[in-house]
Coordinates of C-alpha atoms in Angstrom, one line a residue:
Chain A
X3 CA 70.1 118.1 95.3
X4 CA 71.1 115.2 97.7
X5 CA 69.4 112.1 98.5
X6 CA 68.2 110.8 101.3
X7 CA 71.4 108.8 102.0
X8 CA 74.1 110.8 103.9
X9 CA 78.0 110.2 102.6
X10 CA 80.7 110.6 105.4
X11 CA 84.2 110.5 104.6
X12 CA 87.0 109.9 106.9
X13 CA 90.2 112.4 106.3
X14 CA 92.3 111.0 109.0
X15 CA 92.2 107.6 111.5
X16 CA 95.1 109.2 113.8
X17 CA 96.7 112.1 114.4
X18 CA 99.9 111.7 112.1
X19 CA 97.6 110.4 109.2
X20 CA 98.4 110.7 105.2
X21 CA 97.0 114.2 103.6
X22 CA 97.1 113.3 100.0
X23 CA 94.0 110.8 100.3
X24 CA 91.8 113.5 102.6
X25 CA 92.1 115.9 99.9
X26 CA 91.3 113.7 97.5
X27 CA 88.0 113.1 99.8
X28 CA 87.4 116.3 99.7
X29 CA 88.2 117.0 95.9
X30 CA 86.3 114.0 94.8
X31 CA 84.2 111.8 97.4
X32 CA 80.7 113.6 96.6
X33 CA 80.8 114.2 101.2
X34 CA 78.4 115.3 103.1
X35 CA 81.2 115.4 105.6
X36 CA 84.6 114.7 106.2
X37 CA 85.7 113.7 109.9
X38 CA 89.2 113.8 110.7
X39 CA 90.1 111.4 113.6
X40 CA 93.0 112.5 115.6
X41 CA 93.6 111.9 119.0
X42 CA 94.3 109.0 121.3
X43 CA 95.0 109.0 124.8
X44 CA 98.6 109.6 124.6
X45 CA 97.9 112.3 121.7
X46 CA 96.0 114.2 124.5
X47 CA 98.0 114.3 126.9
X48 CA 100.6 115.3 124.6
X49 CA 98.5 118.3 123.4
X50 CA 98.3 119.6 127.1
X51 CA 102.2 119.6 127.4
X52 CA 102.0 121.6 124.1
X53 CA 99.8 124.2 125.3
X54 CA 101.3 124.1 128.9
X55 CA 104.6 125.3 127.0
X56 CA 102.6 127.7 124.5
X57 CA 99.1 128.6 125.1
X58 CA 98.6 129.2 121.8
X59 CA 99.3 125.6 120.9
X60 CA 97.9 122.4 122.0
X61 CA 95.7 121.5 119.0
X62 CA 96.8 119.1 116.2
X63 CA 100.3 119.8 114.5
X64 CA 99.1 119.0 111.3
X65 CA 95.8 121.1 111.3
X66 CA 97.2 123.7 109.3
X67 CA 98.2 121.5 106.4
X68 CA 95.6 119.7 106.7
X69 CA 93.0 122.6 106.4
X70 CA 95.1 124.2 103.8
X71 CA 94.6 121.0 101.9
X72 CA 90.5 120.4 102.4
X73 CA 89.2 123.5 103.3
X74 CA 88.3 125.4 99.6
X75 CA 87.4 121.8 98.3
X76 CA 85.2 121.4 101.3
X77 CA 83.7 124.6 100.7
X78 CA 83.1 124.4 96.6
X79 CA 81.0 121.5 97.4
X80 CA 79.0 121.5 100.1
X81 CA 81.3 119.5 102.5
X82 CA 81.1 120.1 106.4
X83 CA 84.2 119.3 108.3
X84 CA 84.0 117.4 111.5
X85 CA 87.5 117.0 114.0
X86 CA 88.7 116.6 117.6
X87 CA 91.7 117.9 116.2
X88 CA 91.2 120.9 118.6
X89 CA 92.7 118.2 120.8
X90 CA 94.0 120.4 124.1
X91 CA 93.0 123.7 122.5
X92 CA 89.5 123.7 120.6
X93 CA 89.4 127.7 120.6
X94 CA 93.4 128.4 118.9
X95 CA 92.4 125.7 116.7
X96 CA 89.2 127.1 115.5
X97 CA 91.1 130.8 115.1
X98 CA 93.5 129.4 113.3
X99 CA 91.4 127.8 111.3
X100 CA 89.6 131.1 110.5
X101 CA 92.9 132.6 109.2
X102 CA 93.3 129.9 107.0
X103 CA 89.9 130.5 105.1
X104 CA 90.5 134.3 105.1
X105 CA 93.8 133.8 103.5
X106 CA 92.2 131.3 101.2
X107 CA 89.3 133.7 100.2
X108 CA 86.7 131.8 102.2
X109 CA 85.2 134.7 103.2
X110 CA 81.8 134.1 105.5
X111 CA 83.6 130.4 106.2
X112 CA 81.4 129.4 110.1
X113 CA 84.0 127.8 112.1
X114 CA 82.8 126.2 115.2
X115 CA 84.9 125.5 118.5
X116 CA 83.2 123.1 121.2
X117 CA 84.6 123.1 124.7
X118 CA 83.4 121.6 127.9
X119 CA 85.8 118.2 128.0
X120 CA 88.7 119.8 129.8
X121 CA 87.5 118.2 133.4
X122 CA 91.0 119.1 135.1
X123 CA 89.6 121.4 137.7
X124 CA 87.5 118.2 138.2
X125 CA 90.0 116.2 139.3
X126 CA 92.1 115.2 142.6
X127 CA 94.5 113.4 144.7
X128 CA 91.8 111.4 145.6
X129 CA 89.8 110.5 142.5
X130 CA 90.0 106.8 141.9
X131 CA 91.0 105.1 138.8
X132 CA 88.4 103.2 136.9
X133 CA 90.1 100.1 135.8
X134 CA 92.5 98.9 138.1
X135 CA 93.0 99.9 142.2
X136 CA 94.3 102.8 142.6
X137 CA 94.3 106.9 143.0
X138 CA 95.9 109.8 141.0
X139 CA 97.7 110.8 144.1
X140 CA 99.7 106.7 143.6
X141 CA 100.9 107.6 140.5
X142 CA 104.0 110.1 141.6
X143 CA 103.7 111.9 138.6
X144 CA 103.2 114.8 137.4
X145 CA 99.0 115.6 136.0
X146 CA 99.0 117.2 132.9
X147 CA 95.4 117.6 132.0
X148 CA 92.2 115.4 132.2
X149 CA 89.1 114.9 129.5
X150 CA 85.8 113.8 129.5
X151 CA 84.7 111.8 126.9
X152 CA 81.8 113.8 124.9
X153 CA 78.5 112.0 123.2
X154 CA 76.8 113.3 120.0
X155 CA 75.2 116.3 122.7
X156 CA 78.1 118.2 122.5
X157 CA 78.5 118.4 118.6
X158 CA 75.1 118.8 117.8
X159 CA 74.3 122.2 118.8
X160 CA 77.0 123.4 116.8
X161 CA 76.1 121.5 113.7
X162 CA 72.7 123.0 114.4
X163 CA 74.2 126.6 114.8
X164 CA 74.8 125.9 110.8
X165 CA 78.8 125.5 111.3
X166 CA 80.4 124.8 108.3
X167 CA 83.7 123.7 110.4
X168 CA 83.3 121.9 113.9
X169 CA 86.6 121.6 116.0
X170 CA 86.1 119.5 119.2
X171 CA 89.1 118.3 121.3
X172 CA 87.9 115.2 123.2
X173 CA 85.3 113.4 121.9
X174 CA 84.3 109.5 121.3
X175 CA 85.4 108.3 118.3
X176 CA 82.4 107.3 116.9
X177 CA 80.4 110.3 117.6
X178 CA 82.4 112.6 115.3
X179 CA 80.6 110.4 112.5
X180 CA 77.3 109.7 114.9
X181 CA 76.6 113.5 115.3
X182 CA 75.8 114.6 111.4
X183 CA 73.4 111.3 111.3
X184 CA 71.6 112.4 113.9
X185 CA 71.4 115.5 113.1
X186 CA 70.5 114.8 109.4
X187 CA 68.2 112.1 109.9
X188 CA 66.3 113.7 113.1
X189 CA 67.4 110.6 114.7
X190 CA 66.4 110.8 119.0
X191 CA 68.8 110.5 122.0
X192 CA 67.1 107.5 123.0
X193 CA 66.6 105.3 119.8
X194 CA 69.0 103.4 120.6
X195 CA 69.0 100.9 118.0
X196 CA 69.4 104.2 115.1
X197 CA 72.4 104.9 117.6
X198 CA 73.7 101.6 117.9
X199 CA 74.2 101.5 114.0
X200 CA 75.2 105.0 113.5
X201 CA 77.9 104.1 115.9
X202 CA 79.1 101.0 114.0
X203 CA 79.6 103.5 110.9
X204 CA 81.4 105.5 113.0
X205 CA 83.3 103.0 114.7
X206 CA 84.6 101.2 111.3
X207 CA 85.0 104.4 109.8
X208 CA 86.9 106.1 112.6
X209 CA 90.4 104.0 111.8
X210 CA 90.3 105.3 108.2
X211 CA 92.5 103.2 106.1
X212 CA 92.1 100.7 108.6
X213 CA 88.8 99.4 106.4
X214 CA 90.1 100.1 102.7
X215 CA 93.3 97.5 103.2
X216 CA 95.7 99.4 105.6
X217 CA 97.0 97.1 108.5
X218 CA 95.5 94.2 106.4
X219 CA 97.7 93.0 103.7
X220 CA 99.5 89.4 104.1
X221 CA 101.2 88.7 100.8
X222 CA 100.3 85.3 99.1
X223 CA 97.3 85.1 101.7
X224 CA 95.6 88.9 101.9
X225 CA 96.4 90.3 98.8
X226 CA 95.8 94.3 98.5
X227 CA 96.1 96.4 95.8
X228 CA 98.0 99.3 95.2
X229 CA 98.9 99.8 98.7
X230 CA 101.0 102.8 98.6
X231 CA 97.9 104.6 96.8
X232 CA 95.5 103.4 99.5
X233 CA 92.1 105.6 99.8
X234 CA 90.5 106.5 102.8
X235 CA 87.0 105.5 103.5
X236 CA 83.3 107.2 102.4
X237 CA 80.0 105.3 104.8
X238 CA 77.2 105.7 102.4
X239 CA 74.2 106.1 105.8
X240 CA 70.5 105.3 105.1
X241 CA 67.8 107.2 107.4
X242 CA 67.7 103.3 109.3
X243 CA 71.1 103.4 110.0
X244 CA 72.2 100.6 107.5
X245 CA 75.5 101.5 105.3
X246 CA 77.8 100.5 103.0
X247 CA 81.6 101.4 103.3
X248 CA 83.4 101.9 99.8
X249 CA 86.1 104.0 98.8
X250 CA 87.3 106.6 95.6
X251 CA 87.5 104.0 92.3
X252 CA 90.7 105.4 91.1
X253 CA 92.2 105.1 94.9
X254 CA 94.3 101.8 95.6
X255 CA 93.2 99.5 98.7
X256 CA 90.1 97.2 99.1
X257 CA 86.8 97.4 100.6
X258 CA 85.7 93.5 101.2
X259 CA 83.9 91.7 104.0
X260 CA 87.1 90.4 105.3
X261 CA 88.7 93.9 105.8
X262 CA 85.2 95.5 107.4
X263 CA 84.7 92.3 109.8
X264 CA 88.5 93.1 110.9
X265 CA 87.8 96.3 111.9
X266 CA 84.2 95.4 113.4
X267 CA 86.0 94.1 116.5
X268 CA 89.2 96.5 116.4
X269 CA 89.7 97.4 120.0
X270 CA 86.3 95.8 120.9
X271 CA 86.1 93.7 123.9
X272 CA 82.7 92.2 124.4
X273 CA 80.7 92.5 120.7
X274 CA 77.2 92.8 122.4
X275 CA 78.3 95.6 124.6
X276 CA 80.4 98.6 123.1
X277 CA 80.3 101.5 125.6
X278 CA 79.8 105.4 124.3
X279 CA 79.0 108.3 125.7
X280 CA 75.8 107.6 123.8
X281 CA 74.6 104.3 123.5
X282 CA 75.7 100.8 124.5
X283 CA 76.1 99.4 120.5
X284 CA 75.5 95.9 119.8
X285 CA 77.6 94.5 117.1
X286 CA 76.8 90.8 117.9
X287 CA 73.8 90.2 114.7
X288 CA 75.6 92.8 112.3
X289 CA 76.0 91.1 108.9
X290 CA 78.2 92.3 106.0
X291 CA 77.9 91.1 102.5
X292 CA 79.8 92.3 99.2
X293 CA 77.5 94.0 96.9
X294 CA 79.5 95.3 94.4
X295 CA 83.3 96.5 93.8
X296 CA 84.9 97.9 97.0
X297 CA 81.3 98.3 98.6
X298 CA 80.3 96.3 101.4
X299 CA 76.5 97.2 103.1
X300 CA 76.3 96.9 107.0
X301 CA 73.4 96.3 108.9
X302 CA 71.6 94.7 111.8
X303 CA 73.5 96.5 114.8
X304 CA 71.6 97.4 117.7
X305 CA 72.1 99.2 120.8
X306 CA 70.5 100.0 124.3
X307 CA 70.5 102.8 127.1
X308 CA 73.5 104.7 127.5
X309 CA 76.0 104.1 130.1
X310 CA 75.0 106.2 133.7
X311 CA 78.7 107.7 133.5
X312 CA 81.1 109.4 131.9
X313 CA 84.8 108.0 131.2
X314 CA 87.6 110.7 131.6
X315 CA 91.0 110.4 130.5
X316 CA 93.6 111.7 133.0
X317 CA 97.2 112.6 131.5
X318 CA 100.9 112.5 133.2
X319 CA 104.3 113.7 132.4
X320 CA 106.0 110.3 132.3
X321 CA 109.3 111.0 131.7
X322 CA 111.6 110.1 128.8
X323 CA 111.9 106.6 126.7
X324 CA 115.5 106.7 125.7
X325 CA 116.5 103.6 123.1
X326 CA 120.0 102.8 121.8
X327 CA 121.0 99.7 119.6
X328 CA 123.8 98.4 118.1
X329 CA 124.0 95.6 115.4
X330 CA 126.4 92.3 114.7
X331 CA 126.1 90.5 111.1
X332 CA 127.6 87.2 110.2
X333 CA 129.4 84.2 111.9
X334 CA 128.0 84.2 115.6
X335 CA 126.5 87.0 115.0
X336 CA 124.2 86.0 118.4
X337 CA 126.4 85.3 120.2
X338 CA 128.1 88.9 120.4
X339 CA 124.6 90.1 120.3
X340 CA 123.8 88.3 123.5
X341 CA 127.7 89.4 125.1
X342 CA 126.8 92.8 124.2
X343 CA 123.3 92.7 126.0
X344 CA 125.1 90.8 128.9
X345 CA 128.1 93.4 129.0
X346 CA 125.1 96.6 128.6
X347 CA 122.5 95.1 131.4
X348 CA 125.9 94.7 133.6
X349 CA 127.5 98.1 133.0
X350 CA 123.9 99.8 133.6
X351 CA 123.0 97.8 136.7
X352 CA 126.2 97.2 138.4
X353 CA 128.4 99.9 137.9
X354 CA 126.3 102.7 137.1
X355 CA 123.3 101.5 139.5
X356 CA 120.6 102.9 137.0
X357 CA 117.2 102.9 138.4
X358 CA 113.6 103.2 136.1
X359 CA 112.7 100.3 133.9
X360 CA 115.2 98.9 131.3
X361 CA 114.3 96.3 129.0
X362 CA 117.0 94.7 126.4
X363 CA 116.1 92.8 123.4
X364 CA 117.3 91.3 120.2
X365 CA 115.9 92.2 117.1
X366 CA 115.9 89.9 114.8
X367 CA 116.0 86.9 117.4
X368 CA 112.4 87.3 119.1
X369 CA 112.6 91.0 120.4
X370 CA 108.7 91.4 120.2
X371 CA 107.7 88.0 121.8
X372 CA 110.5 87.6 124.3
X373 CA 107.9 86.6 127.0
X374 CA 106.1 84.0 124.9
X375 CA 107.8 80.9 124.3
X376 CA 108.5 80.9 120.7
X377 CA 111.8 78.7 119.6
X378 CA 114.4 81.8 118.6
X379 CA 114.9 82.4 115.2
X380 CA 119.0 82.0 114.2
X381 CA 119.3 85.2 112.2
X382 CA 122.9 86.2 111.4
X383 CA 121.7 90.3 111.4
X384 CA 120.9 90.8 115.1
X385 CA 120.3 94.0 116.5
X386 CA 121.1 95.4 120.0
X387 CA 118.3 97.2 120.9
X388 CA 118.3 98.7 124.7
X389 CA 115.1 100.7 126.4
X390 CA 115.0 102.5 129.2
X391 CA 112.4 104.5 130.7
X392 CA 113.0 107.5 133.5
X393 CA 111.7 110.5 134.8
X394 CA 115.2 111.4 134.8
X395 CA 117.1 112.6 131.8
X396 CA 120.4 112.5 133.3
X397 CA 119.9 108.4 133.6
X398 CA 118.9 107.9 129.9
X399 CA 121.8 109.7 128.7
X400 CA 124.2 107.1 130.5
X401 CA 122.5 104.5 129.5
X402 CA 122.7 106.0 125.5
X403 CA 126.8 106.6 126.4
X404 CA 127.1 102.8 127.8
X405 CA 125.3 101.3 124.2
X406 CA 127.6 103.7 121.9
X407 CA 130.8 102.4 123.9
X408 CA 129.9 99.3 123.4
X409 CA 131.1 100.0 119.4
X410 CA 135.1 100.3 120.9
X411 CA 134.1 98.2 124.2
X412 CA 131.8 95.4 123.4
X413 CA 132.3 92.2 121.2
X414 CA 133.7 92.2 117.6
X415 CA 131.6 93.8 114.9
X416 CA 129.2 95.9 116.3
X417 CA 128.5 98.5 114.3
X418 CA 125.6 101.6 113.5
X419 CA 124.8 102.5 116.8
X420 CA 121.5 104.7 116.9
X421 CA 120.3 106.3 119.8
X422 CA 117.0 108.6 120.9
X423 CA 115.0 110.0 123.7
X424 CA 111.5 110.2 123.2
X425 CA 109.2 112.2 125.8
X426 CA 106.3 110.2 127.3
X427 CA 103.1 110.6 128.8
X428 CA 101.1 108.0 131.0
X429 CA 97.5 108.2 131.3
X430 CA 95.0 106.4 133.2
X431 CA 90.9 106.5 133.2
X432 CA 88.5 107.6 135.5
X433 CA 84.7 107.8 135.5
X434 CA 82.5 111.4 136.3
X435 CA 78.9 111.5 136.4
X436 CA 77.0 113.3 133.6
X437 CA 75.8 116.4 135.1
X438 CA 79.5 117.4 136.0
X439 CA 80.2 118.2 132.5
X440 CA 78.5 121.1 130.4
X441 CA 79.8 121.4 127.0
X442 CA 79.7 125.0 124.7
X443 CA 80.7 125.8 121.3
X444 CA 81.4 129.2 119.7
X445 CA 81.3 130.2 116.0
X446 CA 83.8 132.2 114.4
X447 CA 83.4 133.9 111.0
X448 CA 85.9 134.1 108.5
Chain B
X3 CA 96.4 65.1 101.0
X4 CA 96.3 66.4 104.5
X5 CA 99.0 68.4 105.3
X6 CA 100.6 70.1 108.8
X7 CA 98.8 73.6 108.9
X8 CA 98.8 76.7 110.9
X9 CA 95.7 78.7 111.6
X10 CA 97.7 81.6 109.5
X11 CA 96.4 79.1 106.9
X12 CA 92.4 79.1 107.1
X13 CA 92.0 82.1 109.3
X14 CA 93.2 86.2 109.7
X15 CA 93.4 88.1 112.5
X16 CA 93.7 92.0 113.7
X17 CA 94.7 92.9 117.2
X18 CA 94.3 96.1 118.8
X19 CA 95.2 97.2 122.2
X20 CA 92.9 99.2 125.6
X21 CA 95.2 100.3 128.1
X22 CA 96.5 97.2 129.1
X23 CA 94.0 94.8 127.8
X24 CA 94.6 93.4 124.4
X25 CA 91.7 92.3 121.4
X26 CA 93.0 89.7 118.6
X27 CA 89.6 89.0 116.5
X28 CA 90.6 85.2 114.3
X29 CA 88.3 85.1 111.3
X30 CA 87.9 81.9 108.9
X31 CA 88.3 82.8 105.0
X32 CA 86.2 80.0 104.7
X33 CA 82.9 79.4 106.7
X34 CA 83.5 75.5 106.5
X35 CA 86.4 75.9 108.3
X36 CA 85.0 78.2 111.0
X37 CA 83.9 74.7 113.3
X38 CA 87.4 73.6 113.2
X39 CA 88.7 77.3 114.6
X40 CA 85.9 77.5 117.5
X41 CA 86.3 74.0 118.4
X42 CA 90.6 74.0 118.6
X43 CA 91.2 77.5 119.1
X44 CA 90.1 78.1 123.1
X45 CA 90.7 80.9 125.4
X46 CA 92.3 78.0 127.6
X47 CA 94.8 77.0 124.5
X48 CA 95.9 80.5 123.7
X49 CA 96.4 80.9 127.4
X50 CA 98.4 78.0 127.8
X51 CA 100.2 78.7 124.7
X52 CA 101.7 81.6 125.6
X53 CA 101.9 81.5 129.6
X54 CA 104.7 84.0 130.1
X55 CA 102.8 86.7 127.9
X56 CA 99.2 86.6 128.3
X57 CA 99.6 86.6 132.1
X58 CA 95.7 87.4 132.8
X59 CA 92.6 86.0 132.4
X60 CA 91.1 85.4 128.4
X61 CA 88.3 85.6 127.6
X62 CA 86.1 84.2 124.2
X63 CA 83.4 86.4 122.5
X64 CA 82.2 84.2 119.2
X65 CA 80.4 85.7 116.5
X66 CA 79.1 83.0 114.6
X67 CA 77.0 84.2 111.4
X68 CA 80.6 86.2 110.5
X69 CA 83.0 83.1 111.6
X70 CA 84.6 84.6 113.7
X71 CA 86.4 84.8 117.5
X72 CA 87.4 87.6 119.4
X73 CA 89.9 86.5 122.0
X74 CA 90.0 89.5 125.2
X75 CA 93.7 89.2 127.2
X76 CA 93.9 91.3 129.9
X77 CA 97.0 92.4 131.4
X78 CA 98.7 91.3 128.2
X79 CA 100.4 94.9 127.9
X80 CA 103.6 94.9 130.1
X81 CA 101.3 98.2 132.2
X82 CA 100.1 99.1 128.4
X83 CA 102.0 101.4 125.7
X84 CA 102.5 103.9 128.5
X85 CA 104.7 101.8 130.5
X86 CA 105.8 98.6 128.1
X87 CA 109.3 99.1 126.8
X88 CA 108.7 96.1 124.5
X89 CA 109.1 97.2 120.9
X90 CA 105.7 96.6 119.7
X91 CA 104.3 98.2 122.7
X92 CA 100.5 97.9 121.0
X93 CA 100.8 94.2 121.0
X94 CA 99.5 94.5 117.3
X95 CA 101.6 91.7 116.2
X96 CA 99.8 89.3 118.9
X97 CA 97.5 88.5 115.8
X98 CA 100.3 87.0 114.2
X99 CA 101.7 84.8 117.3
X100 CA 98.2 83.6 117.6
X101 CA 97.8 82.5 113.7
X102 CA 101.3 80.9 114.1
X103 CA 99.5 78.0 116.4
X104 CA 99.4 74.8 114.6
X105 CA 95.9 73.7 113.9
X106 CA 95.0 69.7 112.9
X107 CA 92.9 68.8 110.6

């Protein structure tokens, strides 16, 4: 018998998030759901070069472990999952996810794919970039794919449809939490203030650790405990929309007003206007106030009519980032860092004539801020560290041989040269109207 | 009994990144020292602080019942972590350049 309050849990604020607390989510947190948060821009785009190279692929790598890991909990009590972890490939995911529950004696498991935000066939040379001048035909890239952001319309009829699994590829953030409240609480499409606060749940749950004390702790000033065991996040929803975030007990981390105002404006711009597919949420009168260990209670967002359009996220093949670095220790240590970087930006430029962007810093003298003026520090550890970017592989493998020579051909001491080539995607935004986009969903039985 | 400070030492800060626009949100621990953040911590300062870096416009968004600001830097990004060969390609450890501004009592 469950209360009127809903309990959401959050398995997973990005797509190469920690298992071990998810499970113990779904083992333990008492959920109504459990939303796993997985993809980013990049992530997308990444899951259509995936599926471009195996159309059986394309949805999150970790989705079997991760449903191997919640999937009989999830189903013992009661627990509905909901994921974009279909990222490029809703459909394999959801199959897959079938086989999983058959092979874990799930049998009669309702696994529920929803489709629709794939807009490539939507877009052109000619369609026009959102947020700075510009067209995709300017980019000289290759596409890879482009996605609509979906709203709480495409989730619903599949929670509706009694799925006991939903598996969405691209869909905002907050909506993977939004979509179950409405649902549950009979919430409508145009009460915007019920939206507005169902999207601030979503919105400080959809980072997961992000609230309990991960990317918070400052020793001496932000004290967390028991990092290393930190617990992912439960929302504890009334019918009016109010919540309070808290955690497992036994789970390290904190819940405090400090680490939920943090992630109130995490990636927000203007407070009063936070843009979904579903509402425009206003997080400029929400309070927060501790009432009790690790439980914080939220209320007082608001929210008003919908944006008109759609944003879409359009993905490129962008090349290769290729990185090499060597270090110099002791006695002048910076000053044969700074030869090196002088002999490496020579030998690349000069003599090999390298095109594409190439960036050298040195780590450990102001390699992250080397654009703001911020007095050096005078570390004796300095690291070479060397960045080049190209849509030609041939060019960051000579600039990879140019670092390691510097070992036999650069100053004294430089030692524990590293190098790797990472592939890259660049994506840009766009915006459709509404009626250009029709999402579906499918159940599969295990 | 007054001492040099650094807003690292009455406020914290989280940064997170949109394409190429950046967010850093500056909290006070304590509310008594929130008038002392919004009156010496200005878009104009942070802008002129760091010239070479936060190349676009900042703006201010202040959320006084929770003491805190939330500074918006656009084109901030080096092109954004798609294009930004920088290390820290995010910009997540803007919130710390920020708190390391020297504040007067």
């Amino acid at each position: 018998m469950r209360s009127d309050t809903i309990r959401l849990g959050c398995g997973a604020g990005f797509s190469s998030d920690r298992l071990g607390p998810a499970v113990d989510l779904a083992q333990r947190g008492a959920l109504d759901y459990l939303v796993f948060e997985c993809l980013g821009e990049r992530t997308m785009a990444f899951g259509h070069r995936d599926r471009m190279l195996d159309p059986a692929r394309g949805y999150n790598p970790q989705l079997r472990a991760r449903m191997r890991g919640v999937l009989a909990h999830c189903h013992a009590n009661g627990t509905k999952i909901i994921t974009n972890m279909g990222v490029a490939n809703p459909r394999a995911a959801a199959l897959l996810t079938v086989d999983i529950a058959r092979e874990l004696g799930l049998s009669g498991l309702r696994v529920a794919c929803v489709e629709g935000d794939d807009v490539t066939h939507l877009i052109g040379p000619d369609t026009e970039f959102m947020d700075h001048p510009g067209a995709v035909k300017d980019v000289g890239l290759r596409m890879v794919g482009a996605n609509v952001y979906l709203g709480v319309e495409a989730l619903l009829p599949a929670l509706q449809a009694g799925a006991d699994v939903v598996i969405a590829g691209r869909i905002a953030d907050p909506a993977l939490f939004l979509s179950p409240l409405v649902h549950r609480f009979g919430w409508a499409l145009d009460d915007w203030t019920a939206l507005g606060r169902g999207t601030l749940a979503g919105h400080l749950m959809e980072c997961g650790m992000q609230v309990t004390g991960g990317y918070f702790a400052d020793p001496g000033f932000k004290d967390v405990p028991r990092l290393a065991d930190c617990g992912f996040p439960i929302a504890e929803v009334q019918p009016d929309g109010s919540f309070v975030i808290t955690k497992l007990d036994d789970t390290g981390g904190c819940v405090t007003p400090a680490t939920v105002k943090e992630q109130l404006l995490y990636e927000v711009h203007d407070p009063a206007a936070y843009l979904t597919p579903d509402v425009t949420a206003n997080f400029r009168g929400v309070s927060v106030a501790e009432v009790g260990r690790d439980r914080v209670r939220v209320s007082g967002a608001d929210g008003s009519a919908r944006p008109d359009k759609l944003k879409v996220t359009i993905g490129f093949d962008g090349g290769f980032l290729g990185e090499g670095g060597v270090s110099y220790a002791g006695p002048n240590a910076r000053a044969r860092a700074e030869l090196a970087a002088d002999v490496v930006r020579e030998r690349l430029t000069r003599i090999n004539q390298l095109g594409g962007d190439l960036r050298v810093d040195l780590i450990g003298l102001n390699s992250l801020h080397q654009t703001a003026e911020v007095p050096m520090s005078d570390s004796a550890d300095v690291r070479l560290h060397v960045a080049l970017r190209s849509t030609d592989r041939d060019d960051i493998d000579t600039m990879l041989w140019e670092v390691e020579s510097l070992l036999c051909c650069g100053p004294a001491g430089g030692g524990g040269y590293r190098g790797q080539v990472t592939p890259c995607v660049v994506t840009h935004s766009a915006l459709i109207a509404r009626d250009q986009v029709s999402p579906s969903f499918e159940v599969f039985v295990a | 009994m007054s001492q040099p400070r650094r807003i690292h030492d009455i406020a914290h800060a989280r940064a997170g990144d949109k394409g190429n626009t950046s967010n850093v949100s500056v909290w006070a621990y304590d509310p008594k020292d929130y008038p002392l953040l919004k009156q010496q911590l200005t878009a104009d300062r942070i802008k002129k602080a760091f010239p070479k870096l936060f190349t676009g416009a900042v703006t201010r968004y202040e959320m006084d019942d929770l003491h805190g600001l939330n500074f918006v830097l656009l084109d901030a990004l080096e092109g954004g972590v798609n294009t930004s060969l920088n290390l820290d390609s995010h910009g997540k450890s803007f919130s710390y350049l920020i708190l390391g501004l020297p504040i007067e009592a």
